[in-house]
mmCIF file of C-alpha atoms in Angstrom:
data_model
loop_
_atom_site.group_PDB
_atom_site.id
_atom_site.type_symbol
_atom_site.label_atom_id
_atom_site.label_comp_id
_atom_site.label_asym_id
_atom_site.label_seq_id
_atom_site.Cartn_x
_atom_site.Cartn_y
_atom_site.Cartn_z
ATOM 1 C CA MET R 105 117.434 129.453 0.404
ATOM 2 C CA PRO R 106 118.348 128.397 3.965
ATOM 3 C CA ASP R 107 122.072 128.239 4.563
ATOM 4 C CA LEU R 108 123.901 124.935 4.655
ATOM 5 C CA THR R 109 127.023 124.991 6.817
ATOM 6 C CA LEU R 110 130.005 123.394 5.076
ATOM 7 C CA PRO R 111 132.914 121.777 6.893
ATOM 8 C CA GLU R 112 136.095 123.794 7.211
ATOM 9 C CA PRO R 113 139.219 122.508 5.480
ATOM 10 C CA ARG R 114 141.778 120.651 7.584
ATOM 11 C CA THR R 115 144.606 122.026 5.445
ATOM 12 C CA PRO R 116 147.525 123.118 7.648
ATOM 13 C CA ASP R 117 149.005 126.597 7.348
ATOM 14 C CA PRO R 118 151.910 126.129 4.898
ATOM 15 C CA ALA R 119 154.003 128.522 6.975
ATOM 16 C CA GLU R 120 153.917 126.012 9.835
ATOM 17 C CA ALA R 121 155.538 123.185 7.888
ATOM 18 C CA PRO R 122 159.084 122.371 9.003
ATOM 19 C CA PRO R 123 161.630 123.772 6.549
ATOM 20 C CA LEU R 124 163.455 121.573 4.094
ATOM 21 C CA ARG R 125 166.371 122.580 1.878
ATOM 22 C CA TRP R 126 165.143 122.337 -1.707
ATOM 23 C CA GLY R 127 166.824 122.051 -5.066
ATOM 24 C CA ILE R 128 165.037 122.676 -8.358
ATOM 25 C CA LEU R 129 165.932 120.431 -11.283
ATOM 26 C CA ALA R 130 165.238 122.211 -14.596
ATOM 27 C CA PRO R 131 164.100 125.746 -13.768
ATOM 28 C CA GLY R 132 161.368 126.932 -16.113
ATOM 29 C CA HIS R 133 157.999 128.648 -16.133
ATOM 30 C CA ILE R 134 156.180 126.564 -13.522
ATOM 31 C CA ALA R 135 159.315 126.326 -11.372
ATOM 32 C CA GLY R 136 159.357 130.124 -11.183
ATOM 33 C CA HIS R 137 155.798 130.196 -9.818
ATOM 34 C CA TRP R 138 156.657 127.380 -7.415
ATOM 35 C CA ALA R 139 159.739 129.183 -6.074
ATOM 36 C CA THR R 140 157.756 132.393 -5.594
ATOM 37 C CA ALA R 141 155.034 130.527 -3.706
ATOM 38 C CA LEU R 142 157.624 128.990 -1.377
ATOM 39 C CA ARG R 143 159.232 132.345 -0.658
ATOM 40 C CA GLU R 144 155.954 134.156 0.002
ATOM 41 C CA HIS R 145 154.011 131.542 1.954
ATOM 42 C CA THR R 146 156.346 128.997 3.594
ATOM 43 C CA ARG R 147 159.539 128.559 5.603
ATOM 44 C CA GLN R 148 160.977 126.210 2.957
ATOM 45 C CA ARG R 149 164.464 127.105 1.740
ATOM 46 C CA LEU R 150 165.468 127.118 -1.908
ATOM 47 C CA VAL R 151 169.188 126.389 -1.762
ATOM 48 C CA ALA R 152 170.188 125.148 -5.219
ATOM 49 C CA ILE R 153 169.259 125.287 -8.898
ATOM 50 C CA GLY R 154 170.276 122.649 -11.417
ATOM 51 C CA SER R 155 170.222 123.472 -15.110
ATOM 52 C CA ARG R 156 172.220 122.509 -18.177
ATOM 53 C CA SER R 157 172.261 126.209 -19.040
ATOM 54 C CA PRO R 158 174.599 128.147 -16.715
ATOM 55 C CA GLU R 159 172.950 131.417 -17.744
ATOM 56 C CA ARG R 160 169.447 130.167 -16.976
ATOM 57 C CA ALA R 161 170.544 128.703 -13.630
ATOM 58 C CA ALA R 162 172.277 131.910 -12.578
ATOM 59 C CA ALA R 163 169.362 134.105 -13.598
ATOM 60 C CA PHE R 164 166.839 131.888 -11.822
ATOM 61 C CA ALA R 165 168.934 131.681 -8.665
ATOM 62 C CA SER R 166 169.325 135.453 -8.598
ATOM 63 C CA ALA R 167 165.605 136.026 -9.102
ATOM 64 C CA HIS R 168 164.561 133.588 -6.386
ATOM 65 C CA GLY R 169 167.346 133.840 -3.833
ATOM 66 C CA ALA R 170 168.883 130.396 -4.279
ATOM 67 C CA GLU R 171 172.280 130.026 -2.677
ATOM 68 C CA ARG R 172 174.069 128.043 -5.389
ATOM 69 C CA VAL R 173 173.784 126.828 -8.960
ATOM 70 C CA HIS R 174 174.782 123.565 -10.599
ATOM 71 C CA THR R 175 175.301 123.134 -14.312
ATOM 72 C CA SER R 176 174.413 119.439 -14.284
ATOM 73 C CA TYR R 177 171.496 117.558 -12.776
ATOM 74 C CA GLU R 178 173.926 115.035 -11.288
ATOM 75 C CA ALA R 179 175.664 117.776 -9.326
ATOM 76 C CA LEU R 180 172.338 119.066 -8.033
ATOM 77 C CA VAL R 181 171.116 115.722 -6.689
ATOM 78 C CA ASP R 182 174.551 114.978 -5.179
ATOM 79 C CA ASP R 183 174.628 118.308 -3.307
ATOM 80 C CA PRO R 184 174.705 117.414 0.426
ATOM 81 C CA ALA R 185 172.942 120.684 1.238
ATOM 82 C CA VAL R 186 169.819 119.572 -0.657
ATOM 83 C CA ASP R 187 167.191 117.548 1.234
ATOM 84 C CA ALA R 188 164.495 117.430 -1.439
ATOM 85 C CA VAL R 189 164.412 117.870 -5.213
ATOM 86 C CA TYR R 190 161.583 119.404 -7.225
ATOM 87 C CA VAL R 191 161.651 117.895 -10.737
ATOM 88 C CA ALA R 192 160.249 120.536 -13.105
ATOM 89 C CA SER R 193 161.459 119.267 -16.472
ATOM 90 C CA PRO R 194 159.021 118.234 -19.251
ATOM 91 C CA HIS R 195 157.140 115.088 -18.230
ATOM 92 C CA SER R 196 158.906 113.169 -20.989
ATOM 93 C CA HIS R 197 162.010 113.376 -18.782
ATOM 94 C CA HIS R 198 160.461 112.907 -15.340
ATOM 95 C CA ARG R 199 161.389 109.244 -15.061
ATOM 96 C CA ASP R 200 165.084 109.773 -15.729
ATOM 97 C CA HIS R 201 165.407 112.918 -13.633
ATOM 98 C CA ALA R 202 163.442 111.565 -10.681
ATOM 99 C CA LEU R 203 165.533 108.378 -10.732
ATOM 100 C CA LEU R 204 168.684 110.497 -10.441
ATOM 101 C CA ALA R 205 167.364 112.172 -7.318
ATOM 102 C CA LEU R 206 165.934 109.011 -5.754
ATOM 103 C CA ARG R 207 169.187 107.098 -6.233
ATOM 104 C CA ALA R 208 170.985 110.000 -4.552
ATOM 105 C CA GLY R 209 168.751 109.511 -1.515
ATOM 106 C CA LYS R 210 166.702 112.686 -1.928
ATOM 107 C CA HIS R 211 163.018 113.167 -1.293
ATOM 108 C CA VAL R 212 161.392 114.022 -4.622
ATOM 109 C CA LEU R 213 158.421 116.104 -5.749
ATOM 110 C CA VAL R 214 157.713 115.386 -9.434
ATOM 111 C CA GLU R 215 155.732 117.890 -11.467
ATOM 112 C CA LYS R 216 152.568 116.564 -13.101
ATOM 113 C CA ALA R 217 152.087 114.567 -15.173
ATOM 114 C CA PHE R 218 154.162 112.250 -13.005
ATOM 115 C CA THR R 219 155.586 110.305 -15.966
ATOM 116 C CA ARG R 220 154.675 109.550 -19.584
ATOM 117 C CA ASN R 221 152.949 106.310 -18.671
ATOM 118 C CA ALA R 222 152.183 103.895 -15.862
ATOM 119 C CA ALA R 223 155.193 101.658 -16.569
ATOM 120 C CA GLU R 224 157.586 104.547 -15.912
ATOM 121 C CA ALA R 225 155.633 105.490 -12.789
ATOM 122 C CA ARG R 226 156.007 101.971 -11.417
ATOM 123 C CA GLU R 227 159.783 102.203 -11.896
ATOM 124 C CA LEU R 228 159.876 105.346 -9.773
ATOM 125 C CA VAL R 229 157.712 103.802 -7.070
ATOM 126 C CA VAL R 230 160.071 100.819 -6.799
ATOM 127 C CA ALA R 231 163.117 103.103 -6.667
ATOM 128 C CA ALA R 232 161.579 105.295 -3.957
ATOM 129 C CA ARG R 233 160.650 102.327 -1.803
ATOM 130 C CA GLU R 234 164.116 100.837 -2.190
ATOM 131 C CA ALA R 235 165.673 104.164 -1.171
ATOM 132 C CA GLY R 236 163.243 104.681 1.721
ATOM 133 C CA VAL R 237 162.512 108.282 0.714
ATOM 134 C CA LEU R 238 159.322 110.218 0.025
ATOM 135 C CA LEU R 239 158.240 110.444 -3.607
ATOM 136 C CA MET R 240 155.195 112.544 -4.453
ATOM 137 C CA GLU R 241 153.410 113.786 -7.554
ATOM 138 C CA ALA R 242 153.082 117.578 -7.663
ATOM 139 C CA MET R 243 149.327 117.468 -8.276
ATOM 140 C CA TRP R 244 148.901 120.660 -6.291
ATOM 141 C CA THR R 245 145.090 120.669 -6.328
ATOM 142 C CA ARG R 246 145.062 117.663 -3.962
ATOM 143 C CA TYR R 247 146.586 119.863 -1.255
ATOM 144 C CA LEU R 248 144.484 123.032 -1.657
ATOM 145 C CA PRO R 249 141.980 124.058 1.057
ATOM 146 C CA HIS R 250 138.914 123.951 -1.198
ATOM 147 C CA THR R 251 139.778 120.394 -2.210
ATOM 148 C CA ASP R 252 139.613 119.356 1.430
ATOM 149 C CA VAL R 253 136.179 120.972 1.721
ATOM 150 C CA VAL R 254 135.023 118.750 -1.170
ATOM 151 C CA ARG R 255 136.754 115.766 0.421
ATOM 152 C CA ARG R 256 135.015 116.317 3.774
ATOM 153 C CA VAL R 257 131.602 116.806 2.171
ATOM 154 C CA LEU R 258 132.035 113.466 0.387
ATOM 155 C CA GLU R 259 133.436 111.632 3.412
ATOM 156 C CA ASP R 260 130.523 112.890 5.532
ATOM 157 C CA GLY R 261 128.011 111.668 2.920
ATOM 158 C CA LEU R 262 126.386 115.094 2.726
ATOM 159 C CA VAL R 263 125.365 114.685 -0.941
ATOM 160 C CA GLY R 264 124.561 110.991 -0.612
ATOM 161 C CA GLN R 265 125.730 108.267 -2.962
ATOM 162 C CA VAL R 266 127.834 109.759 -5.762
ATOM 163 C CA HIS R 267 126.579 108.905 -9.242
ATOM 164 C CA ARG R 268 128.145 111.490 -11.577
ATOM 165 C CA ILE R 269 131.403 113.435 -11.753
ATOM 166 C CA THR R 270 132.210 116.105 -14.344
ATOM 167 C CA ALA R 271 135.389 118.109 -14.870
ATOM 168 C CA ASP R 272 136.918 120.035 -17.754
ATOM 169 C CA TYR R 273 140.091 121.899 -18.613
ATOM 170 C CA GLY R 274 140.247 123.412 -22.086
ATOM 171 C CA VAL R 275 142.458 126.257 -23.261
ATOM 172 C CA ARG R 276 142.539 127.628 -26.786
ATOM 173 C CA ALA R 277 146.244 127.568 -27.517
ATOM 174 C CA GLY R 278 145.975 129.416 -30.837
ATOM 175 C CA PRO R 279 148.942 129.913 -33.139
ATOM 176 C CA ASP R 280 151.397 130.402 -30.247
ATOM 177 C CA VAL R 281 151.000 126.918 -28.775
ATOM 178 C CA PRO R 282 154.198 125.974 -26.883
ATOM 179 C CA PRO R 283 156.266 123.699 -29.147
ATOM 180 C CA ARG R 284 156.593 121.047 -26.414
ATOM 181 C CA LEU R 285 152.810 120.495 -26.510
ATOM 182 C CA LEU R 286 153.065 119.395 -30.146
ATOM 183 C CA ASP R 287 156.209 117.275 -29.833
ATOM 184 C CA PRO R 288 155.710 113.503 -29.369
ATOM 185 C CA ALA R 289 159.325 113.205 -28.192
ATOM 186 C CA LEU R 290 158.432 115.471 -25.256
ATOM 187 C CA ALA R 291 155.242 113.508 -24.516
ATOM 188 C CA GLY R 292 153.211 116.344 -25.968
ATOM 189 C CA GLY R 293 149.459 116.541 -26.202
ATOM 190 C CA VAL R 294 146.760 117.997 -24.018
ATOM 191 C CA LEU R 295 145.909 114.917 -21.932
ATOM 192 C CA LEU R 296 149.099 114.806 -19.859
ATOM 193 C CA ASP R 297 149.414 118.583 -19.753
ATOM 194 C CA LEU R 298 145.872 119.705 -18.838
ATOM 195 C CA GLY R 299 143.696 116.598 -18.892
ATOM 196 C CA ILE R 300 145.602 115.101 -15.970
ATOM 197 C CA TYR R 301 143.715 117.562 -13.731
ATOM 198 C CA PRO R 302 140.216 116.250 -14.543
ATOM 199 C CA LEU R 303 141.535 112.690 -14.298
ATOM 200 C CA SER R 304 142.992 113.340 -10.861
ATOM 201 C CA PHE R 305 139.838 115.141 -9.721
ATOM 202 C CA ALA R 306 137.662 112.189 -10.667
ATOM 203 C CA SER R 307 140.005 109.805 -8.867
ATOM 204 C CA ALA R 308 140.038 112.026 -5.768
ATOM 205 C CA VAL R 309 136.231 112.035 -5.692
ATOM 206 C CA ALA R 310 136.158 108.259 -6.093
ATOM 207 C CA ARG R 311 138.549 107.868 -3.148
ATOM 208 C CA ALA R 312 136.661 110.229 -0.832
ATOM 209 C CA ALA R 313 133.247 108.829 -1.793
ATOM 210 C CA GLY R 314 134.259 105.207 -1.273
ATOM 211 C CA LEU R 315 133.918 104.299 -4.960
ATOM 212 C CA LEU R 316 136.119 101.961 -6.955
ATOM 213 C CA LEU R 317 139.616 103.409 -7.249
ATOM 214 C CA ARG R 318 140.403 101.405 -10.376
ATOM 215 C CA PRO R 319 137.968 102.398 -13.145
ATOM 216 C CA SER R 320 135.491 99.746 -14.191
ATOM 217 C CA SER R 321 135.295 101.147 -17.730
ATOM 218 C CA VAL R 322 137.001 103.737 -19.924
ATOM 219 C CA GLN R 323 135.582 105.135 -23.176
ATOM 220 C CA ALA R 324 137.467 107.899 -24.963
ATOM 221 C CA ALA R 325 137.361 109.918 -28.161
ATOM 222 C CA GLY R 326 139.628 112.662 -29.404
ATOM 223 C CA SER R 327 141.310 114.501 -32.237
ATOM 224 C CA LEU R 328 145.013 114.633 -33.049
ATOM 225 C CA THR R 329 147.394 117.325 -34.201
ATOM 226 C CA THR R 330 149.382 116.975 -37.412
ATOM 227 C CA THR R 331 152.298 115.812 -35.236
ATOM 228 C CA GLY R 332 150.275 112.903 -33.872
ATOM 229 C CA VAL R 333 149.580 114.041 -30.316
ATOM 230 C CA ASP R 334 146.155 114.657 -28.802
ATOM 231 C CA ALA R 335 144.627 118.098 -29.334
ATOM 232 C CA GLN R 336 141.305 117.323 -27.644
ATOM 233 C CA VAL R 337 139.995 114.425 -25.586
ATOM 234 C CA SER R 338 136.649 113.456 -24.078
ATOM 235 C CA ALA R 339 136.406 110.471 -21.750
ATOM 236 C CA GLN R 340 133.685 108.680 -19.839
ATOM 237 C CA ILE R 341 135.059 106.672 -16.950
ATOM 238 C CA GLY R 342 133.113 104.253 -14.810
ATOM 239 C CA TYR R 343 133.741 103.986 -11.067
ATOM 240 C CA GLY R 344 131.207 101.296 -10.262
ATOM 241 C CA VAL R 345 127.875 103.039 -9.607
ATOM 242 C CA ALA R 346 129.278 106.402 -10.725
ATOM 243 C CA GLN R 347 130.362 107.751 -14.100
ATOM 244 C CA ALA R 348 132.751 110.601 -14.789
ATOM 245 C CA GLN R 349 132.535 112.784 -17.905
ATOM 246 C CA LEU R 350 135.874 114.502 -18.473
ATOM 247 C CA PHE R 351 137.052 116.911 -21.175
ATOM 248 C CA THR R 352 140.317 118.587 -22.106
ATOM 249 C CA SER R 353 141.385 120.589 -25.141
ATOM 250 C CA MET R 354 143.960 122.915 -26.621
ATOM 251 C CA LEU R 355 141.478 123.870 -29.355
ATOM 252 C CA THR R 356 138.795 125.595 -27.292
ATOM 253 C CA ALA R 357 138.478 127.244 -23.908
ATOM 254 C CA SER R 358 136.197 125.689 -21.295
ATOM 255 C CA GLY R 359 135.056 126.819 -17.874
ATOM 256 C CA HIS R 360 137.619 124.834 -15.859
ATOM 257 C CA THR R 361 134.837 123.714 -13.542
ATOM 258 C CA ALA R 362 134.104 120.514 -11.668
ATOM 259 C CA GLN R 363 130.905 119.037 -10.274
ATOM 260 C CA VAL R 364 129.862 116.023 -8.223
ATOM 261 C CA TYR R 365 126.252 114.793 -8.286
ATOM 262 C CA GLY R 366 124.939 112.556 -5.521
ATOM 263 C CA SER R 367 121.604 111.006 -4.580
ATOM 264 C CA LEU R 368 120.935 113.868 -2.113
ATOM 265 C CA GLY R 369 122.638 116.868 -3.692
ATOM 266 C CA ARG R 370 125.561 118.238 -5.643
ATOM 267 C CA ILE R 371 128.953 119.887 -5.244
ATOM 268 C CA GLU R 372 130.115 122.633 -7.618
ATOM 269 C CA VAL R 373 133.673 123.931 -7.692
ATOM 270 C CA ASP R 374 134.043 127.445 -9.083
ATOM 271 C CA GLU R 375 135.632 128.355 -12.386
ATOM 272 C CA ARG R 376 139.396 127.774 -12.447
ATOM 273 C CA CYS R 377 138.831 124.893 -10.056
ATOM 274 C CA TYR R 378 142.457 123.746 -10.256
ATOM 275 C CA VAL R 379 143.749 126.794 -8.386
ATOM 276 C CA PRO R 380 142.402 127.921 -4.976
ATOM 277 C CA ALA R 381 138.659 128.218 -5.614
ATOM 278 C CA GLY R 382 135.248 128.407 -4.000
ATOM 279 C CA VAL R 383 132.846 125.529 -3.411
ATOM 280 C CA THR R 384 129.032 125.463 -3.446
ATOM 281 C CA VAL R 385 127.041 122.540 -2.074
ATOM 282 C CA THR R 386 123.301 122.126 -2.621
ATOM 283 C CA VAL R 387 121.235 119.595 -0.691
ATOM 284 C CA GLY R 388 117.500 119.828 -1.290
ATOM 285 C CA ASP R 389 116.527 123.476 -0.790
ATOM 286 C CA ARG R 390 119.641 124.281 1.252
ATOM 287 C CA THR R 391 122.810 125.794 -0.181
ATOM 288 C CA GLY R 392 126.169 126.408 1.422
ATOM 289 C CA THR R 393 129.306 128.057 0.088
ATOM 290 C CA TRP R 394 132.941 128.134 1.100
ATOM 291 C CA ASP R 395 135.459 130.611 -0.297
ATOM 292 C CA ALA R 396 137.858 131.556 2.454
ATOM 293 C CA ASN R 397 141.093 131.144 0.494
ATOM 294 C CA ARG R 398 143.897 133.254 1.875
ATOM 295 C CA VAL R 399 146.297 132.196 -0.870
ATOM 296 C CA HIS R 400 145.304 132.698 -4.502
ATOM 297 C CA GLY R 401 146.437 131.729 -7.991
ATOM 298 C CA TYR R 402 149.842 130.124 -8.342
ATOM 299 C CA GLY R 403 150.496 130.940 -4.709
ATOM 300 C CA GLY R 404 148.603 127.704 -4.052
ATOM 301 C CA LEU R 405 151.692 125.771 -5.143
ATOM 302 C CA CYS R 406 153.007 126.344 -1.629
ATOM 303 C CA PHE R 407 150.642 123.745 -0.148
ATOM 304 C CA GLN R 408 152.163 120.743 -1.907
ATOM 305 C CA ALA R 409 155.706 121.662 -0.866
ATOM 306 C CA ALA R 410 154.585 122.236 2.716
ATOM 307 C CA ALA R 411 152.782 118.898 2.680
ATOM 308 C CA LEU R 412 155.901 117.054 1.518
ATOM 309 C CA ALA R 413 158.004 118.729 4.220
ATOM 310 C CA THR R 414 155.444 117.755 6.861
ATOM 311 C CA TYR R 415 155.282 114.164 5.661
ATOM 312 C CA VAL R 416 159.078 113.908 5.749
ATOM 313 C CA ALA R 417 159.097 115.176 9.341
ATOM 314 C CA GLU R 418 156.451 112.564 10.197
ATOM 315 C CA GLY R 419 158.572 109.799 8.684
ATOM 316 C CA ARG R 420 156.149 109.071 5.859
ATOM 317 C CA THR R 421 157.264 107.669 2.513
ATOM 318 C CA ASP R 422 153.925 108.175 0.745
ATOM 319 C CA SER R 423 151.358 110.957 0.555
ATOM 320 C CA PRO R 424 148.065 110.142 2.315
ATOM 321 C CA LEU R 425 146.234 112.555 -0.027
ATOM 322 C CA LEU R 426 147.648 111.105 -3.256
ATOM 323 C CA PRO R 427 149.310 107.742 -2.652
ATOM 324 C CA LEU R 428 151.739 106.495 -5.252
ATOM 325 C CA ASP R 429 149.512 103.537 -6.088
ATOM 326 C CA GLU R 430 146.748 105.985 -7.018
ATOM 327 C CA THR R 431 149.130 108.013 -9.189
ATOM 328 C CA VAL R 432 149.970 104.792 -11.045
ATOM 329 C CA THR R 433 146.265 103.958 -11.473
ATOM 330 C CA ILE R 434 145.549 107.423 -12.891
ATOM 331 C CA LEU R 435 148.339 106.951 -15.429
ATOM 332 C CA GLU R 436 146.966 103.522 -16.333
ATOM 333 C CA THR R 437 143.707 105.287 -17.168
ATOM 334 C CA ALA R 438 145.602 107.891 -19.204
ATOM 335 C CA ASP R 439 147.396 105.070 -21.031
ATOM 336 C CA GLU R 440 144.067 103.510 -21.959
ATOM 337 C CA ILE R 441 142.673 106.854 -23.134
ATOM 338 C CA ARG R 442 145.732 107.421 -25.326
ATOM 339 C CA ARG R 443 145.409 103.885 -26.707
ATOM 340 C CA GLN R 444 141.820 104.533 -27.720
ATOM 341 C CA VAL R 445 142.607 107.959 -29.177
ATOM 342 C CA GLY R 446 145.708 106.664 -30.980
ATOM 343 C CA VAL R 447 148.647 108.454 -29.339
ATOM 344 C CA VAL R 448 151.953 106.611 -28.847
ATOM 345 C CA TYR R 449 155.159 108.315 -27.769
ATOM 346 C CA PRO R 450 158.564 107.384 -29.231
ATOM 347 C CA GLY R 451 160.098 104.435 -27.399
ATOM 348 C CA GLU R 452 156.841 103.192 -25.871
ATOM 349 C CA ALA R 453 155.958 99.545 -26.320
#
C-alpha cells in the first residue's frame, strides 16, 4: 500500500523541562517506577519522601537518591524544600492527601484514578483554584508522544468524522490479586484501577475530534467480586454522533489496544497502548505508521512530570492536555457506570 505520512508528535523532550523539587507522598510500587523515570529521563529532583513507615521511607529514599525522609504526610507537604508533591497513595485516599498538599501551597500531581468519585474531584479543583497552584491528574498516557500523534491526526481531520471508539484493558489477576483491588474501603475494583485508561482515551478522542465532551449516554454492564467491587465492566458511551465501546477486567486478559474509526479511515494504537506505543493510520488504500518512541515502558512516566514542571514555569494552573474540568467529567461517567453496575464505596452518598 502507498505510504501515508503521519504528523510528528509535538511532545517536548522531558529532559528540557525546568527542574522542580519533588516530594513523593506514599512511596509504593508505581512511585518506584515514577522515581526511576525521573532520574533516567529528566532534570527533576526528588528531594523528599513521606511515609508513615520510617523503614519504607528510608529504603525508598536510599534506592532513589532522595535527600530526606518524613515520617508523616504533614511534614512532607510542609517541607519548604518541596515545590511539588506526587500523591501515590491508593485512590481511596487521594482526596485527603491532595488536600494536605494543596493547602500547604504545593503543586500536586495525583496518581490515577484522581479520586473515588466526581464529588471528591470537585473539592480538589476548588482547593487548587483557591490556592492558585497547579493540580493535575497523573494520567500519563495523555502526555506520551504516540498520544500526540493520535491527537494531531484527529485535529487535522485525517480520518474524517469520528463515529466509533474502542479501547480495552483487561488483566487476569488470578489468585494473587492485590488485596486493595478487592477492598471497597480502598475504592477497589477494576474500573478505577484499569478501566480509567479506556475512559480517558475515549474522552481524549472526543476532545481532539471536536465531539461532545460530556457523554450523551452511558450504558454499562458488569460482574462483581464477593466483596462487592467490580471485577469486569463493559460500557457503551455516546459522544453525540460517535459511540465508544470500552472494556476492563481483572478476570481475563485483553489486548490493551485502542482504535478510532472515522468516515474516511481509522487509527489503531498498538498493543499495550497505555505505555509508549506505535500508531497505524489507514485512509482508503494508504497506510502510515509511527513508532519512534525513544522512551519505553514505565519510563514514559517521565513525560507527565516534565509537563507539570513546564506548566508551572509557564504560570499555568491547569493542564491543557487534561484540564481539571475534563477529569471531573470522566469521573462523573465512572460514577454512572458504577451506579449501573451496583458498586458503592463506604461513606459515599
